[in-house]
CSV table of C-alpha atoms in Angstrom, one decimal:
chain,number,residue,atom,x,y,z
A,1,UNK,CA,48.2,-46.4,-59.8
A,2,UNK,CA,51.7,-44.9,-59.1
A,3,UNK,CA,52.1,-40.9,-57.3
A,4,UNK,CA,52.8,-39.5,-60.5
A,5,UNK,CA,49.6,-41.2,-62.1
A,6,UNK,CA,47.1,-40.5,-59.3
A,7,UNK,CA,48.6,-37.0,-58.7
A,8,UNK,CA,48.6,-35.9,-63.1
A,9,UNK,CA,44.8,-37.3,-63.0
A,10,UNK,CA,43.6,-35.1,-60.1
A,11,UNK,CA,45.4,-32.3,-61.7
A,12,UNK,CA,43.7,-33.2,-65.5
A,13,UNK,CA,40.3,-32.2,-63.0
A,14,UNK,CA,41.6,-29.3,-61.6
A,15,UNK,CA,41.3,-30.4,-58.4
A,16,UNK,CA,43.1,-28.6,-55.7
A,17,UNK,CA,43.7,-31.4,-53.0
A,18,UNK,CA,44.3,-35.1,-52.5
A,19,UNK,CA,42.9,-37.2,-49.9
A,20,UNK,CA,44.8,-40.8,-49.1
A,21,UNK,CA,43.6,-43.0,-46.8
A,22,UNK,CA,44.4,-46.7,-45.7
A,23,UNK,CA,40.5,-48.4,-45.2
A,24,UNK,CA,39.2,-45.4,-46.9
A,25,UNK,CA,38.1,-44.3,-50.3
A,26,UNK,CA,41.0,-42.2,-52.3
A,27,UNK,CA,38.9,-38.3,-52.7
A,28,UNK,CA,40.3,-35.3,-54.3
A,29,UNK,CA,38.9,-31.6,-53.4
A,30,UNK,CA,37.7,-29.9,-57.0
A,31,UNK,CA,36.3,-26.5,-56.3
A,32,UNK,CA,35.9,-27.0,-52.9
A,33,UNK,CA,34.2,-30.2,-53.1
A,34,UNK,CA,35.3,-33.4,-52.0
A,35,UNK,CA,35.0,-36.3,-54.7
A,36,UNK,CA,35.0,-39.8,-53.7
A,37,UNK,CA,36.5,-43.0,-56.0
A,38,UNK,CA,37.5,-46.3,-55.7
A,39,UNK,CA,39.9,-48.5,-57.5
A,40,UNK,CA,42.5,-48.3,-55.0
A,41,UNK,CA,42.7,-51.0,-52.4
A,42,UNK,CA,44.2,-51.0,-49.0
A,43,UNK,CA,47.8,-51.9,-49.9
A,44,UNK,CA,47.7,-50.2,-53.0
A,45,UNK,CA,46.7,-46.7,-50.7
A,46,UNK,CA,49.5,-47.7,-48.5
A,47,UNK,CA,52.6,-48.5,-50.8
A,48,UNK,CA,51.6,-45.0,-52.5
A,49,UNK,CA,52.3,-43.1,-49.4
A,50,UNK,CA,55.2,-44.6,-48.4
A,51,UNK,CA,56.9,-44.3,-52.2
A,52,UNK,CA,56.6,-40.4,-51.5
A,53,UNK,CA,58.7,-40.9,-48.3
A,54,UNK,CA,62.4,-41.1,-47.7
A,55,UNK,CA,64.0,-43.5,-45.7
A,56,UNK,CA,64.8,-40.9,-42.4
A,57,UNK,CA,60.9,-40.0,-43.0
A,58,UNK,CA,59.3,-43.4,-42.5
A,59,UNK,CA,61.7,-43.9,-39.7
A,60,UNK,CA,60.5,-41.1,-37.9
A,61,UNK,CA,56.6,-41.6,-38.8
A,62,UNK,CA,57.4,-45.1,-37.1
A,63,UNK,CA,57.9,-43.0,-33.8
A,64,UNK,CA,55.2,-41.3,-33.9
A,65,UNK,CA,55.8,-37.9,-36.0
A,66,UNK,CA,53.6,-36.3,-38.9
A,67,UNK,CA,55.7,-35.7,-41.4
A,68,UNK,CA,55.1,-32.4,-43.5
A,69,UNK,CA,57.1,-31.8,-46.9
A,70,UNK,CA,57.4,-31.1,-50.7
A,71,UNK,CA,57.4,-33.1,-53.3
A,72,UNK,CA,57.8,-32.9,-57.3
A,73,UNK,CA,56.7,-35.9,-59.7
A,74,UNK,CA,58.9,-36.4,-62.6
A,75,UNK,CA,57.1,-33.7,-64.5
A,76,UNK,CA,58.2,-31.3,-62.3
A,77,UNK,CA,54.6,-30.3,-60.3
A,78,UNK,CA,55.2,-29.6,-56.9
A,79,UNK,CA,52.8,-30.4,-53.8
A,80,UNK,CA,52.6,-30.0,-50.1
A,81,UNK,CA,52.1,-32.8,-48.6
A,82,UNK,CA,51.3,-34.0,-44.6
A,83,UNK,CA,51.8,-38.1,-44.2
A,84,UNK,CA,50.2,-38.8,-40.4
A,85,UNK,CA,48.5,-42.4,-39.2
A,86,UNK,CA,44.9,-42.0,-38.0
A,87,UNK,CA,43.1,-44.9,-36.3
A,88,UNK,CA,46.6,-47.0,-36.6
A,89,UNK,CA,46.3,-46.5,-40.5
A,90,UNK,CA,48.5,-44.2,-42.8
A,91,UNK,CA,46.5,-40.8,-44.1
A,92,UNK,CA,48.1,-38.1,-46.5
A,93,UNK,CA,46.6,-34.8,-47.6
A,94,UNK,CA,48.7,-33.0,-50.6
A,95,UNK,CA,48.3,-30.1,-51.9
A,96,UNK,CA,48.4,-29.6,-55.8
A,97,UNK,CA,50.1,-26.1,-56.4
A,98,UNK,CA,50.3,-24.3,-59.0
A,99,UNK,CA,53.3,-25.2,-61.9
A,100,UNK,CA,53.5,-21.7,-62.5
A,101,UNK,CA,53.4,-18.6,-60.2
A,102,UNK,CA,50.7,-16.8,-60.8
A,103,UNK,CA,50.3,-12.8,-61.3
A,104,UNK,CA,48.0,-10.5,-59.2
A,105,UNK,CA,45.6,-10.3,-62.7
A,106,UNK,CA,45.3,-14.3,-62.0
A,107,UNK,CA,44.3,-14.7,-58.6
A,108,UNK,CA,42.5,-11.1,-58.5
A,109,UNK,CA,44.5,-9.3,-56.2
A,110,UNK,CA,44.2,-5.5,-56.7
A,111,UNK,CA,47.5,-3.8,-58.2
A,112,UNK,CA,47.5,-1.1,-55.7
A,113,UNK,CA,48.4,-3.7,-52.7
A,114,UNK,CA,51.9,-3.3,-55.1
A,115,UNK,CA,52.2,-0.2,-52.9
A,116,UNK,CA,52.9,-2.2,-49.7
A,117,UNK,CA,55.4,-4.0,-51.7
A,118,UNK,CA,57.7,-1.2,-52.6
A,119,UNK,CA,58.0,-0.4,-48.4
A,120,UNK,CA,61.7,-1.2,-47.4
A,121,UNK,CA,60.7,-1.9,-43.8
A,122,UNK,CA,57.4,-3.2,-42.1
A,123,UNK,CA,55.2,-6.1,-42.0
A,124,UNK,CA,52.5,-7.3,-44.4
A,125,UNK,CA,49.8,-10.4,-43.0
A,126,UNK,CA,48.6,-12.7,-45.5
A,127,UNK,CA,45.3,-13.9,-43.6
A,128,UNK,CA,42.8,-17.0,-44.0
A,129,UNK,CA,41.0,-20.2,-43.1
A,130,UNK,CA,43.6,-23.2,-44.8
A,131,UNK,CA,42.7,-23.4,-48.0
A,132,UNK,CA,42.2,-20.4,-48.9
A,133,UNK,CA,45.0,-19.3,-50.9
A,134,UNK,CA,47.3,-17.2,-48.7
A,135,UNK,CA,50.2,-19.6,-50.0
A,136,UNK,CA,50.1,-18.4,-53.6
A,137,UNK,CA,49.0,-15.0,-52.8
A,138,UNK,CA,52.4,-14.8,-51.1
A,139,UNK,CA,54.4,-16.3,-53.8
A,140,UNK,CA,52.8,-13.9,-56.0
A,141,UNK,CA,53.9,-10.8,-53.5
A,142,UNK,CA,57.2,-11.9,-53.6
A,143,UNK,CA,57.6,-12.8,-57.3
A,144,UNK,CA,56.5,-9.6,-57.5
A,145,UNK,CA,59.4,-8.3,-55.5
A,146,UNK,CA,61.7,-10.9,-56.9
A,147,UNK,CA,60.7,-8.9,-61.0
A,148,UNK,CA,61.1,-5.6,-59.7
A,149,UNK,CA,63.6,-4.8,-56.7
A,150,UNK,CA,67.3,-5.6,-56.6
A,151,UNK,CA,67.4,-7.2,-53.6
A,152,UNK,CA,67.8,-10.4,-50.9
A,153,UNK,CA,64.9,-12.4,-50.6
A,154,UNK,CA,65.0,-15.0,-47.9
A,155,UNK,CA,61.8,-17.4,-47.7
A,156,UNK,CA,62.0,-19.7,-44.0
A,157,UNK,CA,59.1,-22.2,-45.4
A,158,UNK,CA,57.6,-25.3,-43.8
A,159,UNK,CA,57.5,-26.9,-46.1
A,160,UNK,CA,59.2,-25.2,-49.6
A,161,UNK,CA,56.4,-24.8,-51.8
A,162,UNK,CA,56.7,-22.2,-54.9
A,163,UNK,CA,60.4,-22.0,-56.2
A,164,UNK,CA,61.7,-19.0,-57.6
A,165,UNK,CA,63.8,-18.0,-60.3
A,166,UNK,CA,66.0,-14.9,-59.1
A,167,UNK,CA,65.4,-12.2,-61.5
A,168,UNK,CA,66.1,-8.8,-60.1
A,169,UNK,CA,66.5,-10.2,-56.8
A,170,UNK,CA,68.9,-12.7,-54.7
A,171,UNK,CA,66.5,-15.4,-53.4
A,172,UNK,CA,67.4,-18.1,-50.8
A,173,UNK,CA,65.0,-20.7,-49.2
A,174,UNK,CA,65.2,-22.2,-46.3
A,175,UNK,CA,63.4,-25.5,-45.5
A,176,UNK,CA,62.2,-26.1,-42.0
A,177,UNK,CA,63.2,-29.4,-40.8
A,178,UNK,CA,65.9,-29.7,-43.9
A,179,UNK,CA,67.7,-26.3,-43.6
A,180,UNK,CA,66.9,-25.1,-40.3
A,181,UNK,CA,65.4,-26.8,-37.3
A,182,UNK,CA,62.5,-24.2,-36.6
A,183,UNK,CA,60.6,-20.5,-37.6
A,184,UNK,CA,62.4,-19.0,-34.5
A,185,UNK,CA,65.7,-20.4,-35.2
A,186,UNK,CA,65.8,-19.3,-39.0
A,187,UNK,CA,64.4,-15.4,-37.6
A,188,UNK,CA,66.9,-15.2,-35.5
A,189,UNK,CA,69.8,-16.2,-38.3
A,190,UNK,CA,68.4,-14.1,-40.8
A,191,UNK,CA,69.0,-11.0,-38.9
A,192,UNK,CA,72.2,-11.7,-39.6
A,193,UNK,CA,72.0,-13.0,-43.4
A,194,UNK,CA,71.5,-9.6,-44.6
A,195,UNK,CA,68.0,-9.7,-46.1
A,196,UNK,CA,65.9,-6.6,-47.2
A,197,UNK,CA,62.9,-9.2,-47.6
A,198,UNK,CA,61.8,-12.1,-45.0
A,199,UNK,CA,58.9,-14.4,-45.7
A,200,UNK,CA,57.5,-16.0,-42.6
A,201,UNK,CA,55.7,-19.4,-44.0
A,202,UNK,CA,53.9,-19.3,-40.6
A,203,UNK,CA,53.9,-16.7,-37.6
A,204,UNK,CA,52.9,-20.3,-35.1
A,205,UNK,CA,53.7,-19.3,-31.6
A,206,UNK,CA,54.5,-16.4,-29.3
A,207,UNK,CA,58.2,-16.3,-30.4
A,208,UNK,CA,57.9,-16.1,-33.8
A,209,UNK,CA,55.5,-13.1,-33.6
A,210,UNK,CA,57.8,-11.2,-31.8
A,211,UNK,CA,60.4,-12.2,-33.8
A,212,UNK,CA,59.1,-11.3,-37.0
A,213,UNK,CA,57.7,-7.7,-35.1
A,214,UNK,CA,61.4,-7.0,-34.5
A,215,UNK,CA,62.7,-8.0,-38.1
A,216,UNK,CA,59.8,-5.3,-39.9
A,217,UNK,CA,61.0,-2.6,-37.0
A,218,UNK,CA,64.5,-2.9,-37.6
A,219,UNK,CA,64.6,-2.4,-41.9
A,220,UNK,CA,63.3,-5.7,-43.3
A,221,UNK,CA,60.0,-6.0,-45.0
A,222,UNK,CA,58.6,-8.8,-43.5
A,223,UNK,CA,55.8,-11.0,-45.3
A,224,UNK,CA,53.7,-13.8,-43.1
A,225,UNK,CA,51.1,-15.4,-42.5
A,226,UNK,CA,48.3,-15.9,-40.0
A,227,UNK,CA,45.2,-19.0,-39.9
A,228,UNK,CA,42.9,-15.9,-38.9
A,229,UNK,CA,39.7,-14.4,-41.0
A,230,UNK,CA,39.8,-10.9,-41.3
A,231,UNK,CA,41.5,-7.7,-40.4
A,232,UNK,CA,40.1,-6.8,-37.0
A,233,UNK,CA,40.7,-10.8,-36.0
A,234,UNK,CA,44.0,-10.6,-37.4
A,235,UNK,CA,45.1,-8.0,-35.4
A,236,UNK,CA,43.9,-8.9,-31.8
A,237,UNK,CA,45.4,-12.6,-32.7
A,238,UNK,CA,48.8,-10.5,-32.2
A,239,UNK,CA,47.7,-8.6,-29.7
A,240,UNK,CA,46.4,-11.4,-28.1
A,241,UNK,CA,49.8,-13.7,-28.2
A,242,UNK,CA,51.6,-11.7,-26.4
A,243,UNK,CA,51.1,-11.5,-21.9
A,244,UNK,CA,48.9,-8.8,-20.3
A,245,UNK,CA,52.1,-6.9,-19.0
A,246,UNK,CA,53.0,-6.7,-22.9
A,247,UNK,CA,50.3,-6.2,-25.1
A,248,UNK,CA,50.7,-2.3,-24.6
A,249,UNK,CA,54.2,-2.6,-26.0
A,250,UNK,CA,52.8,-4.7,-29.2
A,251,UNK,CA,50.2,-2.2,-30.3
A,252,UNK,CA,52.5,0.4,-30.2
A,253,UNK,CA,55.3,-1.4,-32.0
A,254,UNK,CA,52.1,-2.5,-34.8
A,255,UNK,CA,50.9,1.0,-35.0
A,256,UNK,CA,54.5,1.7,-36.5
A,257,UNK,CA,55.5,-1.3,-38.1
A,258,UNK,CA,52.7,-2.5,-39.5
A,259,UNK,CA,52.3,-2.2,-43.7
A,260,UNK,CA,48.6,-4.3,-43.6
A,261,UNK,CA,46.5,-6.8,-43.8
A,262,UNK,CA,45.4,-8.8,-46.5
A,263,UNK,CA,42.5,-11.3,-45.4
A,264,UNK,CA,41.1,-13.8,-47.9
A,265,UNK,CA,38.7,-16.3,-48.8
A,266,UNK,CA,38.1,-18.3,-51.4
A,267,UNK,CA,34.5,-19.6,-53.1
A,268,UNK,CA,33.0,-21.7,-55.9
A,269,UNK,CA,31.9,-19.8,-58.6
A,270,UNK,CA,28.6,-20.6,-60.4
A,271,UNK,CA,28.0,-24.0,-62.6
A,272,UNK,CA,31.5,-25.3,-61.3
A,273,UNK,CA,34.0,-22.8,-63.3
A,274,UNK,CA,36.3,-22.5,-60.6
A,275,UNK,CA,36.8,-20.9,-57.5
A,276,UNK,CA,37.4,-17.0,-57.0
A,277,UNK,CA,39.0,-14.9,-54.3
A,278,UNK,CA,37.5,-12.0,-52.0
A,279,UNK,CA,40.2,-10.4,-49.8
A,280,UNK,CA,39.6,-7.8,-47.2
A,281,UNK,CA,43.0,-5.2,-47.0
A,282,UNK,CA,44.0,-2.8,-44.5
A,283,UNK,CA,46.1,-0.5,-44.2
A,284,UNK,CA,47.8,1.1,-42.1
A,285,UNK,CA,47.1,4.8,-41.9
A,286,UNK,CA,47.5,7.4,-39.4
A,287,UNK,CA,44.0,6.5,-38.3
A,288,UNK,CA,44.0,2.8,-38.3
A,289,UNK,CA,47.6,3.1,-36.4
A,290,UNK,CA,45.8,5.5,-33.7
A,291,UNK,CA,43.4,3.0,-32.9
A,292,UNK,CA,45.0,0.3,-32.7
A,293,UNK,CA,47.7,1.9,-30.1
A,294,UNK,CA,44.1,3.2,-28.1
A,295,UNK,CA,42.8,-0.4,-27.7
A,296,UNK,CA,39.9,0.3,-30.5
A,297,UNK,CA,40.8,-2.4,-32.9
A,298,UNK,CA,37.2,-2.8,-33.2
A,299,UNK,CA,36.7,0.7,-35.0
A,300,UNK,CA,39.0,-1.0,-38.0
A,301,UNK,CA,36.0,-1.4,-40.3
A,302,UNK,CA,34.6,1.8,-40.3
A,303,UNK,CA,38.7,3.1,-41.4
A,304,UNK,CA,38.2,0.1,-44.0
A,305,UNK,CA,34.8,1.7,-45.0
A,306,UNK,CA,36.0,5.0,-45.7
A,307,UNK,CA,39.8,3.6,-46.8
A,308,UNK,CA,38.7,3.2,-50.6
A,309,UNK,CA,41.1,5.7,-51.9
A,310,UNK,CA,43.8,4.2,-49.5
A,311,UNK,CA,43.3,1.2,-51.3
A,312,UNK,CA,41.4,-0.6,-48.1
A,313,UNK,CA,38.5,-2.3,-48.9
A,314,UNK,CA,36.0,-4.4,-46.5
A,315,UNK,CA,34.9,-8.2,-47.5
A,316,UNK,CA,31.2,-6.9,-47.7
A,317,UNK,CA,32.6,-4.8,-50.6
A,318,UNK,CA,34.6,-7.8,-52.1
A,319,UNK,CA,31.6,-10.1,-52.2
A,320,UNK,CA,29.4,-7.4,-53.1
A,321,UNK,CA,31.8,-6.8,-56.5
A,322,UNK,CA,32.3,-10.2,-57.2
A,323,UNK,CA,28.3,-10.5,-56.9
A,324,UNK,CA,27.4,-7.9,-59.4
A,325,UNK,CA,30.3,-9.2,-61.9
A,326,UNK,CA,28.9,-12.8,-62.3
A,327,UNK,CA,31.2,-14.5,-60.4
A,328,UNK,CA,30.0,-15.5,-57.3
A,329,UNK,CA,26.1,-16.1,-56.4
A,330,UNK,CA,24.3,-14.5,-53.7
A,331,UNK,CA,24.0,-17.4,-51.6
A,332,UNK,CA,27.3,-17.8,-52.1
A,333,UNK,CA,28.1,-14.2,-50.5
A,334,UNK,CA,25.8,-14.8,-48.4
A,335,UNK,CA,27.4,-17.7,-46.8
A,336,UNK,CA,30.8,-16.1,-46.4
A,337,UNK,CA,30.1,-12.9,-45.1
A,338,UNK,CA,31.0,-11.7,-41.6
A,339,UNK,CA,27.7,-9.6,-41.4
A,340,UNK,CA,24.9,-10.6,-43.0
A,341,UNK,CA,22.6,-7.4,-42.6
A,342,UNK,CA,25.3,-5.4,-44.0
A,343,UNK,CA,25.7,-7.3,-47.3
A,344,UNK,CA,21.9,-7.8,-47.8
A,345,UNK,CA,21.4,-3.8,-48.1
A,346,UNK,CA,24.6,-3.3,-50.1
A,347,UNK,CA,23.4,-6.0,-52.8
């Protein structure tokens, strides 16, 4: 079975993930789920992976490196994909995304996190566990940008995922590893690219942070992401990046420069229709600012309790919605909730 073949049959069952493995069986992810088969032998695994590599690729695979990129089938699907060896064998994972971009309607974002989006300065977190969506839930953000704001878009991306077609906007993309050698490099360039809008595929590493802090304080709306569940961890993952001498500095400079947060997960929905998200948002008001510049990050939920007409919301109250509308069961909730107790009495 050639890429193209394998890859158009996972997608025929919706699945969301591939898994290819020399000495393994071939499994693909369908609503969270992994699904063995067989029909694929050893050498069969291994000539697939290697006919999604270039040449330069396999060369530097045979020194050691994993090797993270994008590719399209002749279709013109798109996935992310991560070749590595594991127990001296070759292993990929790819990523099916979407052909299209989807709208906030689709994935179930609320239209007023559109209000963050019309900011000209400040940053805005896309948070999660991997696989939870933040990838698309950022393409959608910045199509979003890209249909309604005359203005430069620059994605740095590791690696390209979501294409866009400029349509108000300018939109340039910058690959890691193709365009650009790294996330720090590429924030320091685009300072002086001219953008009004930078998407961070990854804030990684102590730099980067600080780099992308500096980009949201001085007029760039700055979208990124972090591998962190919730709000309240979000945050102190920033805090926490940065030495003791300078974490003061960083909660002042995120009690100004920071638009919110926008923490996801996502879950199976009942009888195998799908998965659904549930997102946790803050923002950034005068109270949640005070307390994060008085070292009382910790108070962020009860702002996020009382934030509904600031357009905050807790994921208690996202699970608890998604509950009562069908969508997700109550073991389900249950099983991704941060506080247990809390849910229980709201549903």
């Amino acid at each position: 079975m050639s890429i193209d073949k394998l890859i158009e049959f996972a997608r025929s069952k919706n699945a969301s993930d591939i898994h290819l493995t020399v000495g393994a069986a071939t499994a693909i992810r369908i609503n969270g789920k992994l699904m063995r088969f067989s029909g694929m032998d050893d050498s069969l695994v291994n000539k697939t992976i290697l006919s999604m590599l270039s040449a330069d690729q396999e060369r530097k695979l045979g020194d050691g490196d994993d090797i993270d990129f994008s590719f399209s089938t002749e279709s013109g699907a798109r996935q992310r994909v991560n070749v590595f060896r594991q127990s001296g064998k070759l292993a990929a994972s790819i990523r099916l995304l979407n052909e299209t971009i989807p709208s906030f309607q689709d994935i179930g974002l609320p239209n007023y996190v559109t209000d963050m989006l019309t900011a000209l300065k400040g940053l805005i977190l896309v948070t999660g566990a991997t696989g939870s969506g933040k990838s698309t839930t950022l393409a959608t953000m910045v199509d979003y940008i890209n249909e309604h704001r005359q203005c430069h878009i620059l994605t740095i991306e590791d690696p390209v995922e979501y294409r866009y077609t400029p349509k108000a906007a300018t939109i340039r993309q910058r690959e890691i590893g193709t365009d650009v050698k790294g996330f720090n490099y590429a924030l320091r360039s685009a300072l002086r690219e001219n953008p009004d809008v930078i998407l961070v595929g990854e804030m990684r590493d102590y730099e980067t942070i600080k780099l992308a802090l500096t980009a949201a304080e001085t007029g760039h709306l700055v979208l990124a992401t972090l591998h962190t569940t919730g709000a309240i961890q979000t945050i102190n993952r920033i805090i926490d990046a940065f030495p003791n001498e300078e974490q003061n500095q960083v909660r002042l400079q995120l009690s100004f420069s920071l638009n919110g947060v926008i923490s996801q997960c996502l879950m199976p929905m009942p009888e195998d229709k799908g998965r659904v998200a549930a997102f946790e948002i803050l923002r950034n008001t005068e109270a949640a600012a005070n307390l994060i510049r008085s070292e009382k990050v910790f108070q962020l939920r009860t702002v996020m309790q009382a934030g509904s007409k600031a357009g905050m919301v807790t994921l208690n109250e996202s699970l608890k919605r998604l509950y009562l509308e069908g969508k997700i069961s109550k073991e389900t909730a249950m099983e991704y909730t941060d506080d247990k107790a809390e849910l229980a009495s709201l549903i």
